[in-house]
PDB file of C-alpha atoms in Angstrom:
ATOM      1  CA  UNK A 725       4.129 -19.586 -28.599  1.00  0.00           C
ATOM      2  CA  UNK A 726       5.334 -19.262 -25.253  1.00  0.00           C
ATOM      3  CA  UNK A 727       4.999 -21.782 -22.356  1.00  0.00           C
ATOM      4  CA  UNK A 728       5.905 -20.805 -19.065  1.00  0.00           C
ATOM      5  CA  UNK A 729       5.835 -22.708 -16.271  1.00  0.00           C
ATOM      6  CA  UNK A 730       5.315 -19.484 -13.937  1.00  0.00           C
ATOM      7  CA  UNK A 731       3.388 -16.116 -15.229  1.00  0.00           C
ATOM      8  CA  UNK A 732       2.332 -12.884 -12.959  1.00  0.00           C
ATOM      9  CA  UNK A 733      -1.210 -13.790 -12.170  1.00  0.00           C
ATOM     10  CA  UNK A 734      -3.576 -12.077  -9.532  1.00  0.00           C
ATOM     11  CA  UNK A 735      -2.471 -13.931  -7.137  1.00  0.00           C
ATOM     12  CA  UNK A 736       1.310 -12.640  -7.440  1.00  0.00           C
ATOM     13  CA  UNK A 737       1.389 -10.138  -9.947  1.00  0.00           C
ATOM     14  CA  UNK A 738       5.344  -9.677 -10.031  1.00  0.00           C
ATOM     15  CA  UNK A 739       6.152 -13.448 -10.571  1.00  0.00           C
ATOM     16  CA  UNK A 740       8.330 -14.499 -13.427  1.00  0.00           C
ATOM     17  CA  UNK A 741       7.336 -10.625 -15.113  1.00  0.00           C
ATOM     18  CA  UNK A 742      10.392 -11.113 -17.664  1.00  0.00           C
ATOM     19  CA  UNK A 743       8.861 -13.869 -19.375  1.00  0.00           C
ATOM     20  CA  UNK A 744       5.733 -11.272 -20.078  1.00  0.00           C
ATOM     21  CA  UNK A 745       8.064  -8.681 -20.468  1.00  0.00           C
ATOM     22  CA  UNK A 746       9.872 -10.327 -23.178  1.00  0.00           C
ATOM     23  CA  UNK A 747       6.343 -11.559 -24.760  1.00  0.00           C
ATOM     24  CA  UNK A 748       5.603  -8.050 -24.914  1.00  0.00           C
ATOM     25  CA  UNK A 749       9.056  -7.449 -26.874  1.00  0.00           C
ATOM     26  CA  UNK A 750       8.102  -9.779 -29.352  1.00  0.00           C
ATOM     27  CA  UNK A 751       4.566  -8.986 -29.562  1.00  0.00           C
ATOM     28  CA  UNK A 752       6.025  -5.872 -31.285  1.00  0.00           C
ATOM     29  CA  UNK A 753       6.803  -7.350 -34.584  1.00  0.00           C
ATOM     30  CA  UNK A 754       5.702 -11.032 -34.118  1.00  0.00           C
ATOM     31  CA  UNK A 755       2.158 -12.431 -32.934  1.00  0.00           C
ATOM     32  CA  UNK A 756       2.805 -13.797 -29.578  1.00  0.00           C
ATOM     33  CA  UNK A 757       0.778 -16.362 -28.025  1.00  0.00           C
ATOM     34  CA  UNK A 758       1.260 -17.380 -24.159  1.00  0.00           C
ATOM     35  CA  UNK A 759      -0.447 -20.443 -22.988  1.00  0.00           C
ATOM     36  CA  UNK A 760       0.199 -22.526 -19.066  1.00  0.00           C
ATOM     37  CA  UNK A 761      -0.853 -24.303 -16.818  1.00  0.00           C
ATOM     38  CA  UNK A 762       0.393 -21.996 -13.186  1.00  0.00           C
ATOM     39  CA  UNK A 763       0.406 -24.233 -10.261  1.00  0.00           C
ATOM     40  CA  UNK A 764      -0.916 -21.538  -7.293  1.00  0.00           C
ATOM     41  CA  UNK A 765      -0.290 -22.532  -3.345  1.00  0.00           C
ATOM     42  CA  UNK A 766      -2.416 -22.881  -0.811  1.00  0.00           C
ATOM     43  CA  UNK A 767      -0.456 -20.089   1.227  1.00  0.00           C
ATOM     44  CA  UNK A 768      -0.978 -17.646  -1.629  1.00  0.00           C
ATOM     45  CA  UNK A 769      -4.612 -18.563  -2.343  1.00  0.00           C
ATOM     46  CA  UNK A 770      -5.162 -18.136   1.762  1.00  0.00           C
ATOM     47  CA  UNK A 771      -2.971 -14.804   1.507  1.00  0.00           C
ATOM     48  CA  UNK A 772      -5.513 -13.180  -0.932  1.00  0.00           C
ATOM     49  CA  UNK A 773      -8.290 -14.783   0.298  1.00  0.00           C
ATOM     50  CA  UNK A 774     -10.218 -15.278  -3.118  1.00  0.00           C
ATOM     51  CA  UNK A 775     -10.767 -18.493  -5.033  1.00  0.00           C
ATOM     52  CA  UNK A 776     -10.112 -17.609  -8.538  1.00  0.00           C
ATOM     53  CA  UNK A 777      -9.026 -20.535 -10.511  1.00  0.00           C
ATOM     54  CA  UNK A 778      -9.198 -21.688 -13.569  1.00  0.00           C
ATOM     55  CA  UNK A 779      -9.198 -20.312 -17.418  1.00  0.00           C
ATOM     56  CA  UNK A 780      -7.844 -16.593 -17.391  1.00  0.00           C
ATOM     57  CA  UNK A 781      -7.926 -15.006 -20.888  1.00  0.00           C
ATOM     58  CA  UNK A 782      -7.002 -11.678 -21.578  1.00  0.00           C
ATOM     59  CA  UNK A 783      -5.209  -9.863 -24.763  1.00  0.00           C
ATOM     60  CA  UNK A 784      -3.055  -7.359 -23.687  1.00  0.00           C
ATOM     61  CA  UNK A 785      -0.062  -5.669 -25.396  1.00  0.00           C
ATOM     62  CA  UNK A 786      -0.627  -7.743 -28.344  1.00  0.00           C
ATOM     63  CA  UNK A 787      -0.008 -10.663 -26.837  1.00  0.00           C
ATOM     64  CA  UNK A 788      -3.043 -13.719 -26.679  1.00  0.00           C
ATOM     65  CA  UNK A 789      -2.847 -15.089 -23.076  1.00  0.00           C
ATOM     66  CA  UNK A 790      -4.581 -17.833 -21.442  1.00  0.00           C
ATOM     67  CA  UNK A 791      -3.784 -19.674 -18.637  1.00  0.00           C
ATOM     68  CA  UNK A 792      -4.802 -22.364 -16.529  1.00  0.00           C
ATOM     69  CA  UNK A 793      -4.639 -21.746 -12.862  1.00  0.00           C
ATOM     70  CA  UNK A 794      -4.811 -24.476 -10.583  1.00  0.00           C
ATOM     71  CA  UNK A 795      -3.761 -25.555  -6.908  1.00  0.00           C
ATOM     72  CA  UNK A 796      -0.750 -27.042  -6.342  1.00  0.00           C
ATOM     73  CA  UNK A 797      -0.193 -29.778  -3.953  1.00  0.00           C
ATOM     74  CA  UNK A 798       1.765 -29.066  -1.036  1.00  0.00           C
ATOM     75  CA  UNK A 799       4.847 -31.249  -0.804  1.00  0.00           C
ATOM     76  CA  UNK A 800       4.082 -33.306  -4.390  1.00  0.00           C
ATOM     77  CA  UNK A 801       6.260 -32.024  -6.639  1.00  0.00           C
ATOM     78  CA  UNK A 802       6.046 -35.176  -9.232  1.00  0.00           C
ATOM     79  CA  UNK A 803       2.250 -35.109  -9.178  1.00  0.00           C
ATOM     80  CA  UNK A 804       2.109 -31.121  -9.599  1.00  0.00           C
ATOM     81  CA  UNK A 805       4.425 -31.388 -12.522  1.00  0.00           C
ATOM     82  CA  UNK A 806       2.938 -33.877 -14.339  1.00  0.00           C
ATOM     83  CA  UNK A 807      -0.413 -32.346 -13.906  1.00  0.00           C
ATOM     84  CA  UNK A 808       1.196 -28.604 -15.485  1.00  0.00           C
ATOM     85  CA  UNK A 809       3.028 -30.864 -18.160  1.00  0.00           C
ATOM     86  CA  UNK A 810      -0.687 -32.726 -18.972  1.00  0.00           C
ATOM     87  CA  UNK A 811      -2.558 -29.389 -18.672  1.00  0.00           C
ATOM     88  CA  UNK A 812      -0.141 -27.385 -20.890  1.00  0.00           C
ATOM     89  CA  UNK A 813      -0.012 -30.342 -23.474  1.00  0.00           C
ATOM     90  CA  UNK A 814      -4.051 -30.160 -23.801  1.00  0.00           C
ATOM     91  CA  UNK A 815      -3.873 -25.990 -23.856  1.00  0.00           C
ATOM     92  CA  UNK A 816      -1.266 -26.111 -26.647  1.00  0.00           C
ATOM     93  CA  UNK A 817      -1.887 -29.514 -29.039  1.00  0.00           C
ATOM     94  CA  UNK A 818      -4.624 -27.716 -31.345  1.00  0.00           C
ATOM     95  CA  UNK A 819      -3.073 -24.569 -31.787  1.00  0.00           C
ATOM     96  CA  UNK A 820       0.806 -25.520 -32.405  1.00  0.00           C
ATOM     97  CA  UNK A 821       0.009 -26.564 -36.080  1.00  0.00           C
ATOM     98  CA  UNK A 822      -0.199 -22.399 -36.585  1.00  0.00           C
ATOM     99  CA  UNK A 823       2.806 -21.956 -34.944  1.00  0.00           C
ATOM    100  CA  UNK A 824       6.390 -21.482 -36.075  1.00  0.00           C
ATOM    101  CA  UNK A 825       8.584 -21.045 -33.055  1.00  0.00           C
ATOM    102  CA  UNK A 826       7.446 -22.893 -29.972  1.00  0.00           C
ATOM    103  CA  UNK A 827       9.396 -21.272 -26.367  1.00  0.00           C
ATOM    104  CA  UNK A 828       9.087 -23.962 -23.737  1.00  0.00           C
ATOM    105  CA  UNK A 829      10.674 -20.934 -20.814  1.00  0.00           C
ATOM    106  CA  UNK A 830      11.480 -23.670 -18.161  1.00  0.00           C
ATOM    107  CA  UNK A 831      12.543 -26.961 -17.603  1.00  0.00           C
ATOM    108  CA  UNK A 832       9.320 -27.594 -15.779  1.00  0.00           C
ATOM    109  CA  UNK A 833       7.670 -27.381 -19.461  1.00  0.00           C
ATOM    110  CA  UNK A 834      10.356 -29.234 -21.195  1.00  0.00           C
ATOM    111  CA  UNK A 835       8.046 -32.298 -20.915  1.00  0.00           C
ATOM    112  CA  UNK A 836       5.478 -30.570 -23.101  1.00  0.00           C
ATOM    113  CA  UNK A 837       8.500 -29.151 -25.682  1.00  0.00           C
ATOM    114  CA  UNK A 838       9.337 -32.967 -26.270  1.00  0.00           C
ATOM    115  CA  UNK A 839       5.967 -33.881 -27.055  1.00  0.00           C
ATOM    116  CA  UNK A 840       5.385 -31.467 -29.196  1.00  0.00           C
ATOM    117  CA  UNK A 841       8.397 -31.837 -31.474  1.00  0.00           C
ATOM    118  CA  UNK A 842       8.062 -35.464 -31.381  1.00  0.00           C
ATOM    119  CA  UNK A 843       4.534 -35.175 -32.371  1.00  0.00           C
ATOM    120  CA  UNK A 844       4.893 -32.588 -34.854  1.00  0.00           C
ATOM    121  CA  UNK A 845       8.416 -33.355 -36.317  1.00  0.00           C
ATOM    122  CA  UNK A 846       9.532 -30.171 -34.895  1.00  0.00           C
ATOM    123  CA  UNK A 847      13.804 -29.498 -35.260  1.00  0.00           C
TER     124      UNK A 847
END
């Protein structure tokens, strides 16, 4: 399991690609599951002019992907983490029992790793 706290999405395509490059690595040998929350801003949700937000699921490469995108707050940093760290805690909590390595690929996710190991009795 991989949780990122930034993944390409339609609205930038190129952002944070190494962290699906390397699930795509592992999805090789290993099933690979990718779940976040990805805060999007206002500039790039005006820049594209569409309003696509929420659930995204898609399989590709072998790797399970679903993500949450939502709006981020402009100048709220606190409140827009602890809504990604709440979000990715709900995405993740019923599916982490299956999993055996858990990849929190930020410190803006670290919240969630604690929780989960503390929960779970993960070392």
């Amino acid at each position: 399991l991989i949780v990122p706290s930034r993944y390409p999405t339609e609205y930038q395509p190129h952002n944070y690609i190494f962290v699906k490059d390397q699930a795509e690595i592992l999805a090789k040998n290993y099933e690979v599951k990718v779940r976040g929350v990805i805060t999007i801003s206002f500039r790039e949700l005006m820049k594209k002019g569409i309003l696509s937000l929420g659930v995204v699921k898609y399989n590709k490469n072998n790797v399970d992907t679903k993500l949450v995108l939502i709006p981020s707050i402009p100048k709220c940093k606190k409140i827009n983490n602890f809504i990604r760290n709440l979000g990715n805690y709900l995405l993740i909590r019923g599916i982490v029992k299956d999993i055996d390595i858990v990849h929190i690929h930020s410190y803006l996710a670290g919240d969630v790793g604690i929780k989960i190991k503390n929960k779970l009795k993960f070392y």
